[in-house]
Amino acid sequence: MKNLIITILLACQFIVGCKSKNDKNTAELSQTSSEILFQVKTTDEDYLEIFEDGIIPWISIKDPQPEIDYLIDKDEIVISKTNAILIIDYPLENSVEVKIVSNNPDGFTRKELAQKISAEYNRIYKEEEESAKTKTTPLEQRQGLINRNKTDGKYGIWGHDIDDLDLSAIILSKMANGELKLELIVES
């Protein structure tokens, strides 16, 4: 029963938490698409009550570094090209596509992807705060539902602070022109 409740809660979180504005990109897709998972092994008693198999199905976006050593298959090359387009659309009103380049001539590892995605999200949240007239309400001043207020900066971030965001997977799509696009599955 406990597993069923946890599964239902995770499914609801996934459905509510993930918003994609990439419908326009589906026309560009070729036949190649795959998924890269980000799973972290844990021995923490609190997490083991929820994740009985000891595997957390995501990694922190704000600061993945403390979890990197426990990231399953962190050094596996998961993208054999050295560049890709990262699509960041959650929780952004104005999505952004960012070219990322691997430091490894063999391609991207899970570890490098987690670090590059974290760096881009941290940059975006910083630029949003700098460019917004409506600033983020501090957590201790929020009433009722404590979600982040929408700000009116460059990206229009809404709903979640960066601390709330975790990366569970990437949908890797090879476009008709050969370009690789990475759509993030972000939990909140």
Tab-separated table of C-alpha atoms in Angstrom:
chain	number	residue	atom	x	y	z
A	1	MET	CA	0.000	0.000	0.000
A	2	LYS	CA	2.865	2.350	0.893
A	3	ASN	CA	4.473	1.774	-2.515
A	4	LEU	CA	1.167	2.455	-4.260
A	5	ILE	CA	0.739	5.764	-2.426
A	6	ILE	CA	4.311	6.795	-3.214
A	7	THR	CA	3.838	5.839	-6.870
A	8	ILE	CA	0.613	7.855	-7.084
A	9	LEU	CA	2.248	10.876	-5.412
A	10	LEU	CA	5.249	10.725	-7.737
A	11	ALA	CA	2.988	10.393	-10.775
A	12	CYS	CA	0.925	13.405	-9.667
A	13	GLN	CA	4.090	15.410	-9.024
A	14	PHE	CA	5.381	14.508	-12.469
A	15	ILE	CA	2.116	15.443	-14.198
A	16	VAL	CA	1.723	18.735	-12.336
A	17	GLY	CA	5.422	19.583	-12.301
A	18	CYS	CA	6.290	19.071	-15.926
A	19	LYS	CA	5.137	21.529	-18.507
A	20	SER	CA	6.405	21.351	-22.027
A	21	LYS	CA	6.135	24.019	-24.651
A	22	ASN	CA	7.996	22.040	-27.277
A	23	ASP	CA	5.066	20.991	-29.452
A	24	LYS	CA	6.505	23.145	-32.232
A	25	ASN	CA	9.673	21.016	-32.185
A	26	THR	CA	7.899	17.741	-32.932
A	27	ALA	CA	7.623	18.606	-36.623
A	28	GLU	CA	11.419	18.825	-36.832
A	29	LEU	CA	12.047	15.390	-35.316
A	30	SER	CA	13.527	12.519	-37.191
A	31	GLN	CA	12.944	8.908	-36.215
A	32	THR	CA	15.643	8.876	-33.501
A	33	SER	CA	14.680	9.529	-29.892
A	34	SER	CA	15.923	8.064	-26.611
A	35	GLU	CA	15.842	8.687	-22.865
A	36	ILE	CA	18.719	9.255	-20.442
A	37	LEU	CA	17.877	8.614	-16.774
A	38	PHE	CA	19.442	10.323	-13.759
A	39	GLN	CA	19.289	8.067	-10.706
A	40	VAL	CA	21.148	8.503	-7.434
A	41	LYS	CA	21.986	5.640	-5.062
A	42	THR	CA	21.233	6.407	-1.405
A	43	THR	CA	21.764	4.802	1.982
A	44	ASP	CA	20.024	7.658	3.829
A	45	GLU	CA	17.396	6.145	6.165
A	46	ASP	CA	14.824	8.868	5.414
A	47	TYR	CA	15.082	8.292	1.670
A	48	LEU	CA	15.044	4.505	2.107
A	49	GLU	CA	11.590	4.791	3.687
A	50	ILE	CA	10.357	6.263	0.405
A	51	PHE	CA	12.718	4.615	-2.083
A	52	GLU	CA	13.010	1.076	-0.744
A	53	ASP	CA	15.378	0.042	-3.534
A	54	GLY	CA	17.784	2.797	-2.467
A	55	ILE	CA	17.531	4.628	-5.795
A	56	ILE	CA	16.339	8.234	-5.954
A	57	PRO	CA	14.984	8.814	-9.488
A	58	TRP	CA	16.448	12.317	-9.874
A	59	ILE	CA	19.394	14.594	-9.123
A	60	SER	CA	19.353	18.168	-7.823
A	61	ILE	CA	19.454	20.889	-10.457
A	62	LYS	CA	20.577	23.696	-8.150
A	63	ASP	CA	23.602	21.808	-6.833
A	64	PRO	CA	24.160	18.263	-8.100
A	65	GLN	CA	27.720	18.119	-6.738
A	66	PRO	CA	26.924	16.430	-3.376
A	67	GLU	CA	25.052	13.684	-5.267
A	68	ILE	CA	27.482	13.237	-8.193
A	69	ASP	CA	29.505	10.486	-6.498
A	70	TYR	CA	26.280	8.491	-6.047
A	71	LEU	CA	24.923	9.111	-9.563
A	72	ILE	CA	24.457	5.717	-11.192
A	73	ASP	CA	26.703	5.280	-14.268
A	74	LYS	CA	27.960	8.852	-13.880
A	75	ASP	CA	30.959	8.312	-16.175
A	76	GLU	CA	29.069	6.495	-18.933
A	77	ILE	CA	29.113	8.306	-22.279
A	78	VAL	CA	25.385	8.782	-22.914
A	79	ILE	CA	25.688	11.123	-25.912
A	80	SER	CA	28.445	10.324	-28.379
A	81	LYS	CA	28.424	13.786	-29.977
A	82	THR	CA	30.309	16.711	-28.467
A	83	ASN	CA	27.556	19.306	-28.821
A	84	ALA	CA	23.814	19.470	-28.358
A	85	ILE	CA	20.983	21.945	-27.896
A	86	LEU	CA	19.576	22.053	-24.381
A	87	ILE	CA	15.896	23.046	-24.206
A	88	ILE	CA	15.012	24.717	-20.919
A	89	ASP	CA	11.293	25.413	-20.643
A	90	TYR	CA	10.288	24.630	-17.059
A	91	PRO	CA	9.356	26.656	-15.089
A	92	LEU	CA	9.905	29.370	-17.674
A	93	GLU	CA	7.272	31.384	-19.483
A	94	ASN	CA	9.866	32.094	-22.189
A	95	SER	CA	11.731	28.905	-23.021
A	96	VAL	CA	15.341	28.982	-24.125
A	97	GLU	CA	17.583	26.803	-26.258
A	98	VAL	CA	21.243	26.721	-25.257
A	99	LYS	CA	24.097	25.091	-27.150
A	100	ILE	CA	26.241	22.977	-24.853
A	101	VAL	CA	29.646	21.549	-25.725
A	102	SER	CA	31.262	18.560	-24.037
A	103	ASN	CA	34.720	18.821	-22.522
A	104	ASN	CA	35.252	15.189	-23.540
A	105	PRO	CA	36.040	14.388	-27.209
A	106	ASP	CA	34.058	11.139	-26.805
A	107	GLY	CA	30.859	12.973	-25.849
A	108	PHE	CA	28.756	13.708	-22.769
A	109	THR	CA	28.621	11.666	-19.577
A	110	ARG	CA	25.680	11.775	-17.155
A	111	LYS	CA	27.907	13.649	-14.719
A	112	GLU	CA	28.836	16.334	-17.258
A	113	LEU	CA	25.214	16.735	-18.374
A	114	ALA	CA	24.022	17.172	-14.773
A	115	GLN	CA	26.725	19.787	-14.192
A	116	LYS	CA	26.065	21.711	-17.428
A	117	ILE	CA	22.291	21.685	-16.867
A	118	SER	CA	22.839	22.953	-13.322
A	119	ALA	CA	25.112	25.744	-14.565
A	120	GLU	CA	22.550	26.846	-17.173
A	121	TYR	CA	19.649	26.813	-14.697
A	122	ASN	CA	21.689	28.786	-12.156
A	123	ARG	CA	22.578	31.327	-14.869
A	124	ILE	CA	18.931	31.620	-15.955
A	125	TYR	CA	17.645	32.132	-12.406
A	126	LYS	CA	20.341	34.778	-11.782
A	127	GLU	CA	19.536	36.615	-15.041
A	128	GLU	CA	15.826	36.461	-14.221
A	129	GLU	CA	16.357	38.081	-10.831
A	130	GLU	CA	18.608	40.762	-12.339
A	131	SER	CA	16.184	41.597	-15.168
A	132	ALA	CA	12.868	41.389	-13.276
A	133	LYS	CA	10.955	44.396	-12.009
A	134	THR	CA	8.752	42.074	-9.959
A	135	LYS	CA	11.235	40.385	-7.625
A	136	THR	CA	10.945	36.931	-6.079
A	137	THR	CA	9.033	36.995	-2.801
A	138	PRO	CA	11.310	35.573	-0.079
A	139	LEU	CA	10.183	32.152	1.154
A	140	GLU	CA	9.561	33.363	4.709
A	141	GLN	CA	7.153	36.050	3.402
A	142	ARG	CA	5.006	33.721	1.287
A	143	GLN	CA	1.439	33.008	2.365
A	144	GLY	CA	-0.568	29.822	1.838
A	145	LEU	CA	0.901	27.780	-0.984
A	146	ILE	CA	4.594	28.611	-0.797
A	147	ASN	CA	5.347	28.354	-4.497
A	148	ARG	CA	7.538	31.012	-6.050
A	149	ASN	CA	5.681	33.995	-7.465
A	150	LYS	CA	5.948	34.699	-11.185
A	151	THR	CA	8.600	37.246	-12.032
A	152	ASP	CA	8.672	39.417	-15.139
A	153	GLY	CA	12.313	39.136	-16.116
A	154	LYS	CA	13.913	37.786	-19.274
A	155	TYR	CA	12.512	34.259	-18.785
A	156	GLY	CA	9.304	34.799	-16.789
A	157	ILE	CA	10.041	32.178	-14.138
A	158	TRP	CA	6.977	30.991	-12.242
A	159	GLY	CA	5.983	28.449	-9.614
A	160	HIS	CA	9.289	27.084	-8.326
A	161	ASP	CA	12.551	28.220	-6.816
A	162	ILE	CA	15.645	26.543	-8.253
A	163	ASP	CA	15.966	24.619	-4.955
A	164	ASP	CA	12.705	22.805	-5.855
A	165	LEU	CA	13.958	21.447	-9.185
A	166	ASP	CA	15.367	17.980	-9.828
A	167	LEU	CA	16.417	16.367	-13.107
A	168	SER	CA	14.999	12.873	-13.636
A	169	ALA	CA	15.603	12.329	-17.346
A	170	ILE	CA	16.492	13.808	-20.697
A	171	ILE	CA	14.657	12.998	-23.904
A	172	LEU	CA	17.330	13.023	-26.584
A	173	SER	CA	16.049	13.699	-30.092
A	174	LYS	CA	18.063	13.717	-33.277
A	175	MET	CA	16.605	16.317	-35.588
A	176	ALA	CA	16.271	15.907	-39.348
A	177	ASN	CA	19.259	18.259	-39.772
A	178	GLY	CA	21.427	16.021	-37.534
A	179	GLU	CA	21.302	18.368	-34.547
A	180	LEU	CA	20.697	16.817	-31.103
A	181	LYS	CA	18.053	18.412	-28.886
A	182	LEU	CA	17.786	17.610	-25.202
A	183	GLU	CA	14.360	18.008	-23.599
A	184	LEU	CA	14.572	17.904	-19.824
A	185	ILE	CA	12.195	16.014	-17.560
A	186	VAL	CA	12.232	18.180	-14.451
A	187	GLU	CA	10.550	17.265	-11.163
A	188	SER	CA	9.405	19.881	-8.692
